[in-house]
mmCIF file with all atom_site columns, C-alpha atoms in Angstrom:
data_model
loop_
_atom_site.group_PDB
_atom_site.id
_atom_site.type_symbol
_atom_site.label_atom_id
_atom_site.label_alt_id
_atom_site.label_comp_id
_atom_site.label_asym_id
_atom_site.label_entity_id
_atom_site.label_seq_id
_atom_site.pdbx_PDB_ins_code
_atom_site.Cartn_x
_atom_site.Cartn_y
_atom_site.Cartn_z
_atom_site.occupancy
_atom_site.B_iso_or_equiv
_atom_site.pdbx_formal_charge
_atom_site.auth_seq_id
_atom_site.auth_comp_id
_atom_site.auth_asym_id
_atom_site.auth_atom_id
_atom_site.pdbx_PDB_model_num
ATOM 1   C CA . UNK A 1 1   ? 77.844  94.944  98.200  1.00 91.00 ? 29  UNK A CA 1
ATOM 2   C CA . UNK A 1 2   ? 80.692  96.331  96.424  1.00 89.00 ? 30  UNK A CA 1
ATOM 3   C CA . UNK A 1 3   ? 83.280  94.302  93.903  1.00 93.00 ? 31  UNK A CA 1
ATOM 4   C CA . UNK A 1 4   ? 87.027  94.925  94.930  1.00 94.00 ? 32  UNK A CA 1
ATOM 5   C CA . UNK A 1 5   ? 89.627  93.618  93.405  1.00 95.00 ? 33  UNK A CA 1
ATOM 6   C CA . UNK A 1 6   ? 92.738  93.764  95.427  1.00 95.00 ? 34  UNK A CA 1
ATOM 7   C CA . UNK A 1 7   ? 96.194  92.661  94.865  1.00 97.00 ? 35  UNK A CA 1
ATOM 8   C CA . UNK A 1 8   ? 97.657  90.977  98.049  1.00 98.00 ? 36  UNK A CA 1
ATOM 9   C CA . UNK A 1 9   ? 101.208 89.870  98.242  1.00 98.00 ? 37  UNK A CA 1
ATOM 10  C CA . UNK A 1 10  ? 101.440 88.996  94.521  1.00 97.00 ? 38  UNK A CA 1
ATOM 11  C CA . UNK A 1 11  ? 98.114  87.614  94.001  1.00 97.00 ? 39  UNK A CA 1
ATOM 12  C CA . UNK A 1 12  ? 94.880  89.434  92.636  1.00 97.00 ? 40  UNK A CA 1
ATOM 13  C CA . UNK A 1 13  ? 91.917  88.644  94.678  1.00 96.00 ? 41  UNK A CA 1
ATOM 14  C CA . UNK A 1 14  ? 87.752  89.536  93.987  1.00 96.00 ? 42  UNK A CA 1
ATOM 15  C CA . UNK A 1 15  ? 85.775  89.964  96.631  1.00 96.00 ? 43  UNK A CA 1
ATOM 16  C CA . UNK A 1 16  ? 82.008  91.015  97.267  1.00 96.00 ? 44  UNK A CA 1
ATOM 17  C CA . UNK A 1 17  ? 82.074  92.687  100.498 1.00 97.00 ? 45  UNK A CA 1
ATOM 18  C CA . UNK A 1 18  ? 79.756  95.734  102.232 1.00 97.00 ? 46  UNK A CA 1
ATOM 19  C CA . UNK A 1 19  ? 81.868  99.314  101.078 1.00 96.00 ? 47  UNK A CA 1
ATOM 20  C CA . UNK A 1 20  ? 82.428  100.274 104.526 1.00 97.00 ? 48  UNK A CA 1
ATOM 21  C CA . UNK A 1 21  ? 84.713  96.969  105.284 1.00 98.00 ? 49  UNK A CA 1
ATOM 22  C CA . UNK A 1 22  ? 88.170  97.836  106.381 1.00 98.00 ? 50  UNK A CA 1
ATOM 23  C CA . UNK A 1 23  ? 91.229  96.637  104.816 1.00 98.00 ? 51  UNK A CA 1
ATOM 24  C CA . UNK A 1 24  ? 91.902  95.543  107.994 1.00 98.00 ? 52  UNK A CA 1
ATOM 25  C CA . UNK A 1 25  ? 89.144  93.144  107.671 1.00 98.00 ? 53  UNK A CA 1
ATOM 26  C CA . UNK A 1 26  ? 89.152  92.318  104.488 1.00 98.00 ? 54  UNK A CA 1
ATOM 27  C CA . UNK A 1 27  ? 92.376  90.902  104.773 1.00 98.00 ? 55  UNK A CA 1
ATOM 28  C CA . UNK A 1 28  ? 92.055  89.225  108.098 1.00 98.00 ? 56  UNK A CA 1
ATOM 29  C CA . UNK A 1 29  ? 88.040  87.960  107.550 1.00 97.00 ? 57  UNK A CA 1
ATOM 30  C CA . UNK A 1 30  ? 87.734  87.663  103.859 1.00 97.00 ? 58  UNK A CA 1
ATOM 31  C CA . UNK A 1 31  ? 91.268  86.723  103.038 1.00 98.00 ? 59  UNK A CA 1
ATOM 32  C CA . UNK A 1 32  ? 92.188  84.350  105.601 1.00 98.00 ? 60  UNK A CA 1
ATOM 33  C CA . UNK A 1 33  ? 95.319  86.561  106.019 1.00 98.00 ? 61  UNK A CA 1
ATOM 34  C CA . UNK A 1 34  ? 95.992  86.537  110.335 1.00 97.00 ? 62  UNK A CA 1
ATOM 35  C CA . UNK A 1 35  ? 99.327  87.715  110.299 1.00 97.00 ? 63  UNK A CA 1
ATOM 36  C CA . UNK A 1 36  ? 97.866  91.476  109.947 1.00 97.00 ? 64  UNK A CA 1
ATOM 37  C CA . UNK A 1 37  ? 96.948  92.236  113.600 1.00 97.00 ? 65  UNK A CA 1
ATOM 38  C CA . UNK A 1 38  ? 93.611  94.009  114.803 1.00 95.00 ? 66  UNK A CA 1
ATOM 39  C CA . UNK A 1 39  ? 95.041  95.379  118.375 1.00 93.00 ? 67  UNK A CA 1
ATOM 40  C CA . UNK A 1 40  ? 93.169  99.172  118.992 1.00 93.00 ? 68  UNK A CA 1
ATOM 41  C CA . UNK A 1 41  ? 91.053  99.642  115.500 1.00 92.00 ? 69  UNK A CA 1
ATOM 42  C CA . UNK A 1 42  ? 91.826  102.859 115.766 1.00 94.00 ? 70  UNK A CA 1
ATOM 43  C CA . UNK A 1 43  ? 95.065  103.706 114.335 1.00 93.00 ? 71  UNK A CA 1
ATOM 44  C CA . UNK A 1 44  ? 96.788  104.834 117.728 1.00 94.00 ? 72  UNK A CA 1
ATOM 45  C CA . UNK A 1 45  ? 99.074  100.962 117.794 1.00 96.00 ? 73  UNK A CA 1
ATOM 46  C CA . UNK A 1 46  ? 100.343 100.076 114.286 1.00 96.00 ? 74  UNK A CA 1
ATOM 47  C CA . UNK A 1 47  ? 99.535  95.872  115.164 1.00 97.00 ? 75  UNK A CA 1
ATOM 48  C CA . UNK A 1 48  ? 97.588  96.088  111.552 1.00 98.00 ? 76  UNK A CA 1
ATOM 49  C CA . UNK A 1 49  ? 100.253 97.938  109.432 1.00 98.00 ? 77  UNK A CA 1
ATOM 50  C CA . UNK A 1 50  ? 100.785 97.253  106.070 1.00 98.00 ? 78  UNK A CA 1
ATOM 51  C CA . UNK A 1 51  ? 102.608 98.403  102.618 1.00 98.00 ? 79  UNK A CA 1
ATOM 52  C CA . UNK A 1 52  ? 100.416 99.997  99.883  1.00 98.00 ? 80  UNK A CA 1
ATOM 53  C CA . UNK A 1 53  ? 102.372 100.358 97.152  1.00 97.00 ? 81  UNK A CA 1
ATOM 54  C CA . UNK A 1 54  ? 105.944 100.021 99.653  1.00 97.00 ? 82  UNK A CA 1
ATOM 55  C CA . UNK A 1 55  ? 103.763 102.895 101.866 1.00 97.00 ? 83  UNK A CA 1
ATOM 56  C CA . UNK A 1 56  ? 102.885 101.571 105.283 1.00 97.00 ? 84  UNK A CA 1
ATOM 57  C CA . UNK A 1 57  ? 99.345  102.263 105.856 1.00 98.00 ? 85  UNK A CA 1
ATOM 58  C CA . UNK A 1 58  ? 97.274  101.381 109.226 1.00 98.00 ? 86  UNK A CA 1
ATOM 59  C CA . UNK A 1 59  ? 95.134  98.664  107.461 1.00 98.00 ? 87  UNK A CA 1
ATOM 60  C CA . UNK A 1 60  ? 92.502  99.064  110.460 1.00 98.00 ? 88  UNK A CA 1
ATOM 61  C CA . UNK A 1 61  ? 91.510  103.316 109.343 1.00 98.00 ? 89  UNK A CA 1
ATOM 62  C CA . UNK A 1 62  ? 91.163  102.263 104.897 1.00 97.00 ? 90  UNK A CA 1
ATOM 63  C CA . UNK A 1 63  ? 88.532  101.025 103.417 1.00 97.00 ? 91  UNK A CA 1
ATOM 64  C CA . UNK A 1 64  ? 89.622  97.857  101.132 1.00 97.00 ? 92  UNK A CA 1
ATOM 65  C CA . UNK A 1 65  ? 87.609  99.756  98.358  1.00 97.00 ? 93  UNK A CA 1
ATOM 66  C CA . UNK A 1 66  ? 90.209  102.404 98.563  1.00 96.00 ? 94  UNK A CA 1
ATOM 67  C CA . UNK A 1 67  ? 93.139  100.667 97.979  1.00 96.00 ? 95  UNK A CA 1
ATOM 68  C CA . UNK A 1 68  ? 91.792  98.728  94.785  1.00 93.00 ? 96  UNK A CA 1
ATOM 69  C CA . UNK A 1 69  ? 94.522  98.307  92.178  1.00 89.00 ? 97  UNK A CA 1
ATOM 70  C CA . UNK A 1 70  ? 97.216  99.065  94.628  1.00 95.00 ? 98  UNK A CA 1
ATOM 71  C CA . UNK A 1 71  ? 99.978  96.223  95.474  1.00 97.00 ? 99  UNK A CA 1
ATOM 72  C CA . UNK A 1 72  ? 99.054  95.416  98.989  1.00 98.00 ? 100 UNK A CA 1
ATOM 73  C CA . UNK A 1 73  ? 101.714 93.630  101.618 1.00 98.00 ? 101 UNK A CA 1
ATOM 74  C CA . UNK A 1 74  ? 101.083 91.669  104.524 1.00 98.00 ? 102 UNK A CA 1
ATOM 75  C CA . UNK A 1 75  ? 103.254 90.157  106.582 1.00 98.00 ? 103 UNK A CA 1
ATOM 76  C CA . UNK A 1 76  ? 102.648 86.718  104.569 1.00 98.00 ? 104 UNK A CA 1
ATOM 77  C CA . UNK A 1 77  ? 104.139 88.158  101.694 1.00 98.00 ? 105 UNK A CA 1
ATOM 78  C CA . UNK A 1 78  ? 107.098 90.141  103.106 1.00 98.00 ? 106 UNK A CA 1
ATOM 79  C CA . UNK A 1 79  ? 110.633 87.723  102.570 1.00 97.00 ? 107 UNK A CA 1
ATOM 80  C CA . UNK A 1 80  ? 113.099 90.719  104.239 1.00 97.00 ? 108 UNK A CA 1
ATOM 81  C CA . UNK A 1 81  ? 116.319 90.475  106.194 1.00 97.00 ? 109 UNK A CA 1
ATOM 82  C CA . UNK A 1 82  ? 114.722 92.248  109.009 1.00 96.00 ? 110 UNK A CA 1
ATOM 83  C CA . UNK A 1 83  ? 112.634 89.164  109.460 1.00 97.00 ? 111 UNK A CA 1
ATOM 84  C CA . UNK A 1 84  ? 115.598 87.108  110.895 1.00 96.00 ? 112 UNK A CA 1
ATOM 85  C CA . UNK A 1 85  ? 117.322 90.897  112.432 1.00 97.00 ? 113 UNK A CA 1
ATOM 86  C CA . UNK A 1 86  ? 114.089 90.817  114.608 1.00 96.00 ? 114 UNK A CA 1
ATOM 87  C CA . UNK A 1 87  ? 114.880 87.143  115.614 1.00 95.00 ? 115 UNK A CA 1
ATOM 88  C CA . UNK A 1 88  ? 118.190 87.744  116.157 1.00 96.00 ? 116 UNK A CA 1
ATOM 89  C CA . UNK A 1 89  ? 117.834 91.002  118.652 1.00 96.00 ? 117 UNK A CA 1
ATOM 90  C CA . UNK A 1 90  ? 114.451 89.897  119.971 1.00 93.00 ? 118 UNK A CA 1
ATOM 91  C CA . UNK A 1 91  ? 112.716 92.378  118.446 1.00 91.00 ? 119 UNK A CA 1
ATOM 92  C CA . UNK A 1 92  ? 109.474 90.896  119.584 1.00 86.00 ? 120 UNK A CA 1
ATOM 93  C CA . UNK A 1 93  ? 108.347 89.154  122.490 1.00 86.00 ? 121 UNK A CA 1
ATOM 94  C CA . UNK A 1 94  ? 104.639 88.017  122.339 1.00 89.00 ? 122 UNK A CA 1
ATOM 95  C CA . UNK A 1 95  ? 104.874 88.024  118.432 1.00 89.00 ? 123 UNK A CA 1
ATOM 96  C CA . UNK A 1 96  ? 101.479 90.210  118.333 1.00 93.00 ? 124 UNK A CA 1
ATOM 97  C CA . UNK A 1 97  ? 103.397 93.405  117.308 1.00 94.00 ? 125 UNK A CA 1
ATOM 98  C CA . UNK A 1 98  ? 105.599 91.825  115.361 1.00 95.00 ? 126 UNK A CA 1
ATOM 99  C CA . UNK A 1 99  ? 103.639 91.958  112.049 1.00 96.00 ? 127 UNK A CA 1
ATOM 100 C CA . UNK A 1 100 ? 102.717 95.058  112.160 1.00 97.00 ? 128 UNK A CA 1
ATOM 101 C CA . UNK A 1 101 ? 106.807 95.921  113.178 1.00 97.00 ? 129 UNK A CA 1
ATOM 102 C CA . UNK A 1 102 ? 108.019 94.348  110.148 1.00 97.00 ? 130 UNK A CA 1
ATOM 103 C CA . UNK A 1 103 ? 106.259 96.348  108.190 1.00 98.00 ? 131 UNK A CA 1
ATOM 104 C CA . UNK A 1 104 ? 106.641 99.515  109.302 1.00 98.00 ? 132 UNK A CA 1
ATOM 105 C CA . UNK A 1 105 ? 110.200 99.109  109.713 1.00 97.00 ? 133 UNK A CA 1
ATOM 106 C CA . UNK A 1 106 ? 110.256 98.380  105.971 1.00 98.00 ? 134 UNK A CA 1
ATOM 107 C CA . UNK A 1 107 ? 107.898 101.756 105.280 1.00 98.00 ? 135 UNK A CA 1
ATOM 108 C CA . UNK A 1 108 ? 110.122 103.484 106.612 1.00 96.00 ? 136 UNK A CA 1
ATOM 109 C CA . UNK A 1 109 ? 113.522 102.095 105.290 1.00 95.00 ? 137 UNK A CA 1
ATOM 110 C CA . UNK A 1 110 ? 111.796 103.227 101.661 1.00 95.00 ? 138 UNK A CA 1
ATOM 111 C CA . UNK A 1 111 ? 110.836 107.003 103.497 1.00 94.00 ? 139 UNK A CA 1
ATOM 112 C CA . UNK A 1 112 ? 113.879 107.269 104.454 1.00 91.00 ? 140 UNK A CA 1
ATOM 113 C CA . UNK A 1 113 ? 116.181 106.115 101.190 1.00 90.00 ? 141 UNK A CA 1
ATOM 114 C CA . UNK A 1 114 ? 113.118 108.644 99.448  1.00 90.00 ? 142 UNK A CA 1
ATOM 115 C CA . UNK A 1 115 ? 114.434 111.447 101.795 1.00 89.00 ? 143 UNK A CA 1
ATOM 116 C CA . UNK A 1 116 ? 111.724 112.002 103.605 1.00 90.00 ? 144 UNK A CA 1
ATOM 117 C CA . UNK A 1 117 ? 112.209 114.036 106.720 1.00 89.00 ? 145 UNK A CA 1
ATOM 118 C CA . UNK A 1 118 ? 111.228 112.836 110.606 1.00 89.00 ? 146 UNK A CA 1
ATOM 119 C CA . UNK A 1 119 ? 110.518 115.114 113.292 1.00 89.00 ? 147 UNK A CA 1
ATOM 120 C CA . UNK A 1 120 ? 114.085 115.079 114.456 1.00 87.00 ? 148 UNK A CA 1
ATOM 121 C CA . UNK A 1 121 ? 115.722 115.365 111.078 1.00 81.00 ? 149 UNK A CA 1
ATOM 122 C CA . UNK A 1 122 ? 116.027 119.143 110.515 1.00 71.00 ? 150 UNK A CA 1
ATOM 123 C CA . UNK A 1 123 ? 116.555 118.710 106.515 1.00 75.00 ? 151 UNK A CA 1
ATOM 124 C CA . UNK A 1 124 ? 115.894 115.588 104.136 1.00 73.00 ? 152 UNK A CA 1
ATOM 125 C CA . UNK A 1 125 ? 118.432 113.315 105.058 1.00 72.00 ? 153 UNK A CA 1
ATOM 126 C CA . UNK A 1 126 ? 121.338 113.461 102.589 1.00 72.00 ? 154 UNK A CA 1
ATOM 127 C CA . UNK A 1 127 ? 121.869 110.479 100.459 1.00 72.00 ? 155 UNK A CA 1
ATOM 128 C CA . UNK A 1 128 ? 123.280 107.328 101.796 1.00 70.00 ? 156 UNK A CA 1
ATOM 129 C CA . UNK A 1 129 ? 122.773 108.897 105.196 1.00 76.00 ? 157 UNK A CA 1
ATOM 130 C CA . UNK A 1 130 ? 122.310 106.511 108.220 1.00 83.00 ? 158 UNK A CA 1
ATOM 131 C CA . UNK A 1 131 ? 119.748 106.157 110.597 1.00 90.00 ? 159 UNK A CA 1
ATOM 132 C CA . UNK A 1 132 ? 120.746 107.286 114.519 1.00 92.00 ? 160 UNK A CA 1
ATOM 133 C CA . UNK A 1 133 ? 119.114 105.308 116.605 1.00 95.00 ? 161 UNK A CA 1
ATOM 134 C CA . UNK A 1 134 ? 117.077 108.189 117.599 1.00 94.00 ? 162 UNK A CA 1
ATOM 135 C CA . UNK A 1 135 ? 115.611 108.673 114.295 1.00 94.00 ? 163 UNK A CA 1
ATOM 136 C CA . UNK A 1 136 ? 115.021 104.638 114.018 1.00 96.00 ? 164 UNK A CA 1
ATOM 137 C CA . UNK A 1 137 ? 112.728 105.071 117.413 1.00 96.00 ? 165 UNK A CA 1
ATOM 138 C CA . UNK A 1 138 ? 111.101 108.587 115.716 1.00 95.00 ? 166 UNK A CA 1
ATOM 139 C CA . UNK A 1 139 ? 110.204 106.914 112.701 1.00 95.00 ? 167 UNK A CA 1
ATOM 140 C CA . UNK A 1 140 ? 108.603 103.683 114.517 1.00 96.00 ? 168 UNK A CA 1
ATOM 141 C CA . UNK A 1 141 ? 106.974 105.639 116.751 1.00 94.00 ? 169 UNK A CA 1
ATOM 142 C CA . UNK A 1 142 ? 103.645 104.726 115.635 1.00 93.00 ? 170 UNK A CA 1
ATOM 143 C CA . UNK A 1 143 ? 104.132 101.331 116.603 1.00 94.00 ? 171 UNK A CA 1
ATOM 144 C CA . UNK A 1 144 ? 103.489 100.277 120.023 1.00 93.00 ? 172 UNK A CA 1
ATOM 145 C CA . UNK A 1 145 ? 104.764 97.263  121.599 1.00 92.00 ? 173 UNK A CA 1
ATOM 146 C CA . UNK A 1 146 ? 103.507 96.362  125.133 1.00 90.00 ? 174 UNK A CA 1
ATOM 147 C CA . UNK A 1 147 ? 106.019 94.041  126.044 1.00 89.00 ? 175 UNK A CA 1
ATOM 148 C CA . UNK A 1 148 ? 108.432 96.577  125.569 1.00 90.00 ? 176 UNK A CA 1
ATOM 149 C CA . UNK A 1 149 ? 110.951 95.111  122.895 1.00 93.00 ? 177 UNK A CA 1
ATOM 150 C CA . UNK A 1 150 ? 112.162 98.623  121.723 1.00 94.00 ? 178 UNK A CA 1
ATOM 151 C CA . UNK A 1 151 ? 115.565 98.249  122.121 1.00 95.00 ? 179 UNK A CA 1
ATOM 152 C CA . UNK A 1 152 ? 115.538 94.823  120.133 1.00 95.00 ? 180 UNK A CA 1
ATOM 153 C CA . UNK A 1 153 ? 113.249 96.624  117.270 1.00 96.00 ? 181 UNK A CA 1
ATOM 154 C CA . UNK A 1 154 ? 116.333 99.515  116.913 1.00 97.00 ? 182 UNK A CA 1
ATOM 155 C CA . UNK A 1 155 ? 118.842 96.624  117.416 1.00 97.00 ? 183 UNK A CA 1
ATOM 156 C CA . UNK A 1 156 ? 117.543 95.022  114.642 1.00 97.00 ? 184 UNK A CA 1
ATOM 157 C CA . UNK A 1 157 ? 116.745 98.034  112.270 1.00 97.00 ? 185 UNK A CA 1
ATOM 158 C CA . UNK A 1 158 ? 119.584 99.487  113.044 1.00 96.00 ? 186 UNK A CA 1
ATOM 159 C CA . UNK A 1 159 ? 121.815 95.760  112.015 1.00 96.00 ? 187 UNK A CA 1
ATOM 160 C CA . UNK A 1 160 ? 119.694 95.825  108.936 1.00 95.00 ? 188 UNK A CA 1
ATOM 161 C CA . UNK A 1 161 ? 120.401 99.474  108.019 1.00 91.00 ? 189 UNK A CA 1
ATOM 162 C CA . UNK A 1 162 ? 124.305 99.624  108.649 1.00 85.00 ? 190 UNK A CA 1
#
């Protein structure tokens, strides 16, 4: 057993778990936190993203030990206008994505105001520059939605955004 002390949407927590548990599982099993979203455990769907330090992170490929003494937020913890953008532009449809979404959407909103490049921006994006709604889809393109609410997740990024 390994001692971790995490700090989840504001709070530090302690826990005693094996070193090999996942965040992923820490927060969901140990935590009681559901709103992060275990859908392929392997990194390929973005259902268990959340922000490290304002980084989104697939919470289901770190080890909780990893991320001790970082600022860790879930879902729980998030209070952003994209929350009610989503709603709005039905940006989800079963809700299981949605999380996972949320947070990415607000990863990436930070990469971008950083100037961090995508793969279809050809330089860092000059300051104050918006997001097309191509670049919105490239940079959430790690999030998979099976009901298919795309359009609402770049309607409501892009309302948020502009």
């Amino acid at each position: 057993m390994a001692e971790v002390r995490l700090r989840v949407n504001g709070a530090d927590r302690r826990l005693d778990i094996p070193p090999q548990v996942s965040l992923l599982d820490a927060l969901r099993e140990h935590l009681g936190l559901p709103g992060t979203k275990k859908g392929c455990d392997q990194g390929a769907c973005g259902a268990c993203t959340v922000l490290a330090d304002g980084e989104r992170i697939n919470a289901c490929l770190a080890l909780a030990v990893q991320y001790a003494d970082r600022e860790i937020t879930t879902i729980e913890g998030v209070d952003h206008p994209l929350q009610e953008a989503f709603v709005r532009h039905d940006g989800f449809q079963c809700g299981y994505c949605t999380s996972g979404q949320i947070c990415s959407a607000i990863g990436m909103l930070a990469e971008h105001k950083e100037g961090i490049p995508s793969a279809v921006t050809e330089d860092p994006p000059a300051e104050g520059e918006e997001l097309t709604d191509e670049e919105i889809r490239e940079r959430m393109s790690g999030n998979i939605c099976r009901c298919g609410a795309y359009n609402g997740v770049v309607e409501a990024v892009a309302e948020v955004v502009r």
